[in-house]
mmCIF file of C-alpha atoms in Angstrom:
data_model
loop_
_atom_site.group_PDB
_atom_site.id
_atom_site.type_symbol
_atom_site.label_atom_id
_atom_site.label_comp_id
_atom_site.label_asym_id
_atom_site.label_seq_id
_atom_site.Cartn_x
_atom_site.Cartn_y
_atom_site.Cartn_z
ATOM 1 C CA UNK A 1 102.060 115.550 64.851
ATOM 2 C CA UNK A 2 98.769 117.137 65.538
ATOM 3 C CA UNK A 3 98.182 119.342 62.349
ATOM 4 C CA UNK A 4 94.985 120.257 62.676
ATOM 5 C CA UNK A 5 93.847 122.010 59.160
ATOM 6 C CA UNK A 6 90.693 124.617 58.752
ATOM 7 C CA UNK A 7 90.211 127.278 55.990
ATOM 8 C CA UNK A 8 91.460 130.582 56.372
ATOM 9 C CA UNK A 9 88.571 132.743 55.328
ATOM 10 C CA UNK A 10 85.025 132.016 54.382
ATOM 11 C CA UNK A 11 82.245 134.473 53.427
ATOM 12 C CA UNK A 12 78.397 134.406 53.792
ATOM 13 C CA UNK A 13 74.815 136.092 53.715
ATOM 14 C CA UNK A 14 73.160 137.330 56.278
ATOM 15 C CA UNK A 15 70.447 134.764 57.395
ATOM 16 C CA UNK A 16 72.294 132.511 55.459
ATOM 17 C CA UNK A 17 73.867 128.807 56.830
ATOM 18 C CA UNK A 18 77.765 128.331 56.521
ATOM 19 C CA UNK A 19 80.015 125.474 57.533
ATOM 20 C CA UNK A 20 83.607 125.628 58.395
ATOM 21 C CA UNK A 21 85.393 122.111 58.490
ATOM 22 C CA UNK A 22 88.070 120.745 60.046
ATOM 23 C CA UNK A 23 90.575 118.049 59.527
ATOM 24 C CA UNK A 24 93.269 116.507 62.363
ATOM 25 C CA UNK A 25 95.609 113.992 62.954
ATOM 26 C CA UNK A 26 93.598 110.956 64.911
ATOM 27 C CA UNK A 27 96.569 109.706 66.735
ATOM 28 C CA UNK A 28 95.923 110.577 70.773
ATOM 29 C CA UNK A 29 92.728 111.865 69.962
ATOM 30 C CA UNK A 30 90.677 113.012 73.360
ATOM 31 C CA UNK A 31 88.114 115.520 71.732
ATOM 32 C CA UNK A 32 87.232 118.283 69.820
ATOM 33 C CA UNK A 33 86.813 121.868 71.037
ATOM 34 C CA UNK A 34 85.233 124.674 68.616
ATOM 35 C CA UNK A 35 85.802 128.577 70.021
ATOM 36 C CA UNK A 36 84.816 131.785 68.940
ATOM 37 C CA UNK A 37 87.037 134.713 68.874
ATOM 38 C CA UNK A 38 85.987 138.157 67.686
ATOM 39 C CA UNK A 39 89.272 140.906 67.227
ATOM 40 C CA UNK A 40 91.487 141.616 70.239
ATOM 41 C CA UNK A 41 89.330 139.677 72.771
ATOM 42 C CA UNK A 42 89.299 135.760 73.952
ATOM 43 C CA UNK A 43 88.019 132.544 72.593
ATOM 44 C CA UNK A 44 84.708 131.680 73.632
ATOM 45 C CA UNK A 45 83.400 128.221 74.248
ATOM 46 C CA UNK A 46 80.990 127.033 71.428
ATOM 47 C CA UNK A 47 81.241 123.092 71.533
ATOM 48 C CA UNK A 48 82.837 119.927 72.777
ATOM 49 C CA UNK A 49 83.117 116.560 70.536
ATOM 50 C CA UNK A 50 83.755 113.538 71.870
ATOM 51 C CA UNK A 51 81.923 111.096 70.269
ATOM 52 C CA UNK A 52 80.769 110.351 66.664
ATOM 53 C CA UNK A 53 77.689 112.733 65.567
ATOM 54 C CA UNK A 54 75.925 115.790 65.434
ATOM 55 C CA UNK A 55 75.691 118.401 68.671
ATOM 56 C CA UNK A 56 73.517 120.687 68.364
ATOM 57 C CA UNK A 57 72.915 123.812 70.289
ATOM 58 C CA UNK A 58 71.086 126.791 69.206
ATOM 59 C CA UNK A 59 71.935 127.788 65.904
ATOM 60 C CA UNK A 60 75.458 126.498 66.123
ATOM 61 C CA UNK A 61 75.766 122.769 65.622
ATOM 62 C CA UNK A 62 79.071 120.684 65.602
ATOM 63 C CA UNK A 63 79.528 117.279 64.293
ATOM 64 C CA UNK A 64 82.788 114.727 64.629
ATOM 65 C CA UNK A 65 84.191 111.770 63.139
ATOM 66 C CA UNK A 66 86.340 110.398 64.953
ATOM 67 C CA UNK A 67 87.120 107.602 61.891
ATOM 68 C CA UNK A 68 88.451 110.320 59.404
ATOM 69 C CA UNK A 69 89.753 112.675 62.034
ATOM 70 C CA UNK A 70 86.683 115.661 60.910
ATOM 71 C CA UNK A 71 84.899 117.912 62.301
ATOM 72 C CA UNK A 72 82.402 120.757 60.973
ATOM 73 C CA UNK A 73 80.557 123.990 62.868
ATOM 74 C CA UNK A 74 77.940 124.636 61.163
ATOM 75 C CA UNK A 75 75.914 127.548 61.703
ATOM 76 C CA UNK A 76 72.582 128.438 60.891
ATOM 77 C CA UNK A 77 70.557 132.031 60.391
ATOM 78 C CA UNK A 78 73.532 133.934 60.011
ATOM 79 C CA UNK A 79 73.762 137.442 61.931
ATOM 80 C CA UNK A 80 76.004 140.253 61.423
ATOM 81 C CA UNK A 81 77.553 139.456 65.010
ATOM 82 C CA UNK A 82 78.438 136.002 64.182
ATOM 83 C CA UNK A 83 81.655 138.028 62.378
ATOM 84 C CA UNK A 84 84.088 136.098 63.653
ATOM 85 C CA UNK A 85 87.351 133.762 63.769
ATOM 86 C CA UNK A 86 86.086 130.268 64.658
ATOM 87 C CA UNK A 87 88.732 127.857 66.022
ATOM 88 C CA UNK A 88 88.822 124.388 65.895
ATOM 89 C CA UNK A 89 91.042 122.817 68.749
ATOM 90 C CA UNK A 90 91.566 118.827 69.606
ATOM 91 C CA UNK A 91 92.474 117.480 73.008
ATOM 92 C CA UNK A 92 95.316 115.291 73.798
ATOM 93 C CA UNK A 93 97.572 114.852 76.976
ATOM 94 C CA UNK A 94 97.268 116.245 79.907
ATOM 95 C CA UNK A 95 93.807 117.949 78.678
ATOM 96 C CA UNK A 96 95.722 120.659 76.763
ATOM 97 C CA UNK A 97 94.233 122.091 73.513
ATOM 98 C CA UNK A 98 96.084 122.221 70.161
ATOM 99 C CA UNK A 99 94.369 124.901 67.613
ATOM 100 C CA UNK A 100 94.287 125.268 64.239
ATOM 101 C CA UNK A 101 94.810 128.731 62.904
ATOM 102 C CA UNK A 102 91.225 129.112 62.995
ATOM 103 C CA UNK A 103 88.663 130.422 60.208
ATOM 104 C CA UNK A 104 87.895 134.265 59.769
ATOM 105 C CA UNK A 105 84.262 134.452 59.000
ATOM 106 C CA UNK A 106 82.941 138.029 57.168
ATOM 107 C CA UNK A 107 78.838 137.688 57.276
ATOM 108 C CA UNK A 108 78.105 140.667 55.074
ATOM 109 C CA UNK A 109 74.123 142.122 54.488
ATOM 110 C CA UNK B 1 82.041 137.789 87.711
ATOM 111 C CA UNK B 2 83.275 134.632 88.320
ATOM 112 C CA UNK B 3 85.425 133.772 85.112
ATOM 113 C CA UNK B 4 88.871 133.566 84.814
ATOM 114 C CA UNK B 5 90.746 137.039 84.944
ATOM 115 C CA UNK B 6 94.225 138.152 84.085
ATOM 116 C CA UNK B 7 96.194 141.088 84.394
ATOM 117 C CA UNK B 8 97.113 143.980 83.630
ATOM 118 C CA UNK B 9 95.540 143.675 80.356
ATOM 119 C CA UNK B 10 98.151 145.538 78.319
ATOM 120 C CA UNK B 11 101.875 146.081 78.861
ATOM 121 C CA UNK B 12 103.951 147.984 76.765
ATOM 122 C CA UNK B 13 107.485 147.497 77.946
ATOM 123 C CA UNK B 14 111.045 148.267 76.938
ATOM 124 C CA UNK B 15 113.178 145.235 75.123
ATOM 125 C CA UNK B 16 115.166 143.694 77.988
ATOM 126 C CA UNK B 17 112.875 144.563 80.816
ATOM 127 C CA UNK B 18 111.166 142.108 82.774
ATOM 128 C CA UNK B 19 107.190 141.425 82.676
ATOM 129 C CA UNK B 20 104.717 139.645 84.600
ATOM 130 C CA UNK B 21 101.506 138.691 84.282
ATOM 131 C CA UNK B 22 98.723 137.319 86.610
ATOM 132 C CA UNK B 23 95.733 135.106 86.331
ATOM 133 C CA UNK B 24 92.998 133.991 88.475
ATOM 134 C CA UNK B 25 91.265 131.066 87.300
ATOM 135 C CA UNK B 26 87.559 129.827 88.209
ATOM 136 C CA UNK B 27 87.010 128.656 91.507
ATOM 137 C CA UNK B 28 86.743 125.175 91.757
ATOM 138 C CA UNK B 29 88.878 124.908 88.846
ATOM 139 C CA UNK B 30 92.072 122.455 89.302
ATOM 140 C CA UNK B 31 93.925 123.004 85.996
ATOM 141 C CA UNK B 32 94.973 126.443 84.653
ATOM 142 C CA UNK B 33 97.148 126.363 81.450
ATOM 143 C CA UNK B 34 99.064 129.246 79.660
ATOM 144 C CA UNK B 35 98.552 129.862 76.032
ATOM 145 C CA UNK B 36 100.020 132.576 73.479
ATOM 146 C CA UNK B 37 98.695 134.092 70.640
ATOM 147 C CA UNK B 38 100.412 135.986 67.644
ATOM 148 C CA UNK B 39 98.219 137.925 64.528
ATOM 149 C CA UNK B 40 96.646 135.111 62.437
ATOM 150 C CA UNK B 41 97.140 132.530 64.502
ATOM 151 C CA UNK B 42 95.090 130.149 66.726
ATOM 152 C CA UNK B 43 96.729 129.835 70.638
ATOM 153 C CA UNK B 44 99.852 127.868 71.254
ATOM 154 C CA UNK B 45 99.668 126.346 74.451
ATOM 155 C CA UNK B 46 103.065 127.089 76.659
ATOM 156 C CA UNK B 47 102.131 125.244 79.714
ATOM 157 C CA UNK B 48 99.968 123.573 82.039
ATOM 158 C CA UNK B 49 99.399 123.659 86.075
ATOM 159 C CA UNK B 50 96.881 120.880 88.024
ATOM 160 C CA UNK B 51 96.954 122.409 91.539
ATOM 161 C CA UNK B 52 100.755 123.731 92.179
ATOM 162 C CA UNK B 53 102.212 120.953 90.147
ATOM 163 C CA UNK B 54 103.408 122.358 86.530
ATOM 164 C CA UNK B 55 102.639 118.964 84.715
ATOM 165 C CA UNK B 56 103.525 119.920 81.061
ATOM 166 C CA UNK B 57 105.944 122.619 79.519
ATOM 167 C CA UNK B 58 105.757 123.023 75.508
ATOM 168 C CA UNK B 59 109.110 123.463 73.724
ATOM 169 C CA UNK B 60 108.249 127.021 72.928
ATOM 170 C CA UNK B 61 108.850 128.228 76.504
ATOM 171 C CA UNK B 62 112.508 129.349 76.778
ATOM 172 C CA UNK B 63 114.319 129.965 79.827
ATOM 173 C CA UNK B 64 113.608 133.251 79.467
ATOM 174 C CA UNK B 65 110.010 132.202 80.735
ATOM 175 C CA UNK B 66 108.926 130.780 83.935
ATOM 176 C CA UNK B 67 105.197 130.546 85.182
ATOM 177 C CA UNK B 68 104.134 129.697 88.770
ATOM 178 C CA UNK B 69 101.280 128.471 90.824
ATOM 179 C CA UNK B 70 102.521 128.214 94.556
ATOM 180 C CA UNK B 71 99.614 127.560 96.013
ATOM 181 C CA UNK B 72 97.344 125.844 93.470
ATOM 182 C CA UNK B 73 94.942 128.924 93.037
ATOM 183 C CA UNK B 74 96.544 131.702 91.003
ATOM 184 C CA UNK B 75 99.343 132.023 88.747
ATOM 185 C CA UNK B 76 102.325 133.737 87.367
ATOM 186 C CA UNK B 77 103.692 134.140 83.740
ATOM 187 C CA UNK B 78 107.142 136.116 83.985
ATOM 188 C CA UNK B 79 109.234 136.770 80.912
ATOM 189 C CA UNK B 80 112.896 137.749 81.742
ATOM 190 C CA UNK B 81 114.951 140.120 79.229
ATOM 191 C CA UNK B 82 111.810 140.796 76.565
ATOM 192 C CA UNK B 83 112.487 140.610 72.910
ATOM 193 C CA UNK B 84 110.210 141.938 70.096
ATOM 194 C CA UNK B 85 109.283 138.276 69.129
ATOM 195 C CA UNK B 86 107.685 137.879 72.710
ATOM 196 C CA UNK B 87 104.867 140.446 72.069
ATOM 197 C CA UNK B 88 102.089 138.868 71.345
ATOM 198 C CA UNK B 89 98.543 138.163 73.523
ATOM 199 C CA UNK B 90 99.302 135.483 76.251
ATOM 200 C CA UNK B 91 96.125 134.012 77.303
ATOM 201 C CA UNK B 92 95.347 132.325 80.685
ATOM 202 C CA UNK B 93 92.724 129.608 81.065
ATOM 203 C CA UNK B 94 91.361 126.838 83.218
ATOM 204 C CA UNK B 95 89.122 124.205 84.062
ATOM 205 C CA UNK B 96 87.667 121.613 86.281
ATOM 206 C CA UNK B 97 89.764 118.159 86.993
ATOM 207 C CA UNK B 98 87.245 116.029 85.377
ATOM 208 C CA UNK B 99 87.075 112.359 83.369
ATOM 209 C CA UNK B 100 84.567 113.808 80.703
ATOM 210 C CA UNK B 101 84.443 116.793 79.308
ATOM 211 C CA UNK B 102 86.611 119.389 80.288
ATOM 212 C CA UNK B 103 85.384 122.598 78.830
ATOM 213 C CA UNK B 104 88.283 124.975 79.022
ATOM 214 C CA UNK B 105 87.538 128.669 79.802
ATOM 215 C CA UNK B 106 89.475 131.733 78.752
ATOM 216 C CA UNK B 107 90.212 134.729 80.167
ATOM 217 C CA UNK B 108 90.303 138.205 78.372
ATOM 218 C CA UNK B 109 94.364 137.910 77.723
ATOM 219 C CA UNK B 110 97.331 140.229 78.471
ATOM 220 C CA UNK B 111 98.798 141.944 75.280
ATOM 221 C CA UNK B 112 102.224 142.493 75.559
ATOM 222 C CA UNK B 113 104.085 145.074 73.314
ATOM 223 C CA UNK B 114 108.099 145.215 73.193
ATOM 224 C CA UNK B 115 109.279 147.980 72.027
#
C-alpha cells in the first residue's frame, strides 16, 4: 500500500513556526508533493521532494527522507492567511499523486 | 489566465440523471488526471490521460463513470445514473510530460450535489 499518514489538526501563534510531518510507505517511491488547500477551493502547489534534504522557499520549507519514508513542511512567521489544510502527497506510477488526508492548520492571534 | 479550468463549477442534479464535466488543462501540458474529493479528505485520484491515451484507471471508477480526451487537449468526466455517494468535488489537473519533476497543477474543481 501507499498509506501515507499526517496529523489531522494542528494549532499555532501568529508569527509563530509550525511543522506538520509526514510518514509513507517507501515502496515505488517517485517524490513528494506538499499542497495547500484553503475551504471549498483547490490545492495549491507548495513543494516537490525528490531527493534527501531541506527545500526551502520563502517561509515554507520542506524536507524528505527518503530512508524512513518522512517528510515535514515547515513553516515559518506564521500569518493569519496561512489557515489552511496542508496535504502531503507521494508520487508513484504513471506520475499520479496519492494524498494523505491532509493537516487542518488554525493560526489564531 | 492560463491555468487549468473546469466546468461548470457547481452542479446540483437529480439522483439518476446524468452529469458532465469539462476541463482544460495548461497548454503544453501532456498529462491531465482526474481526482475526487469528499469532506475531510485529501484527493483520490480516479484516472489519468497522457495525450488521448487513458493510461491508468483507479478501482474507484465504476462503470457508471467514463472520462475522455479525444484529441489529447481537453477532457470529459461523465457520471451516468448519479447516486448521493457521487457528490463530492471532482478535481481536474495536469502537467508537463517530463523525467524530473512534474509539478502537478489544479484547477478550481466542479462540486457536484445529488439530490
Amino acid at each position: 500500500g501507499q498509506n501515507i499518514d499526517q496529523p489531522t489538526e494542528m494549532t499555532a501563534t501568529e508569527g509563530a513556526i509550525v511543522q506538520i510531518n509526514c510518514t509513507y510507505q517507501t515502496s515505488g517511491f517517485n517524490g513528494l508533493f506538499w499542497y495547500q488547500q484553503h475551504a471549498g477551493e483547490a490545492p495549491t502547489f507548495l513543494s516537490y521532494n525528490v531527493l534527501d534534504g531541506l527545500e526551502e522557499k520563502g517561509r515554507f520549507s520542506s524536507f524528505l527522507s527518503r530512508s524512513k519514508g518522512y517528510s515535514y513542511l515547515l513553516l515559518k512567521e506564521l500569518q493569519m492567511k496561512d489557515s489552511a489544510s496542508y496535504l502531503c502527497a507521494r508520487i508513484s506510477g504513471y506520475s499520479t499523486l496519492t494524498f494523505g488526508k491532509g493537516t487542518m492548520l488554525l493560526v489564531s492571534p | 489566465d492560463t491555468g487549468v479550468s473546469q466546468d461548470p463549477r457547481h452542479k446540483i442534479t437529480k439522483r439518476g440523471q446524468n452529469v458532465t464535466f469539462r476541463c482544460d488543462p495548461i497548454s503544453e501540458h501532456n498529462r491531465l488526471y482526474w481526482y475526487r474529493q469528499t469532506l475531510g479528505q485529501g484527493p483520490e485520484f480516479l484516472t489519468y490521460f497522457q495525450n488521448e491515451a487513458q493510461l491508468e484507471k483507479s478501482r474507484l471508477l465504476s462503470d457508471r463513470f467514463s472520462a475522455e480526451r479525444p484529441k489529447g487537449s481537453f477532457s470529459t468526466l461523465e457520471i451516468q445514473r448519479t447516486e448521493q455517494g457521487d457528490s463530492a468535488m471532482y478535481l481536474c489537473a495536469s502537467s508537463r510530460d517530463s523525467s524530473s519533476g512534474n509539478t502537478i497543477y489544479f484547477g478550481e474543481g466542479s462540486w457536484l450535489t445529488v439530490v
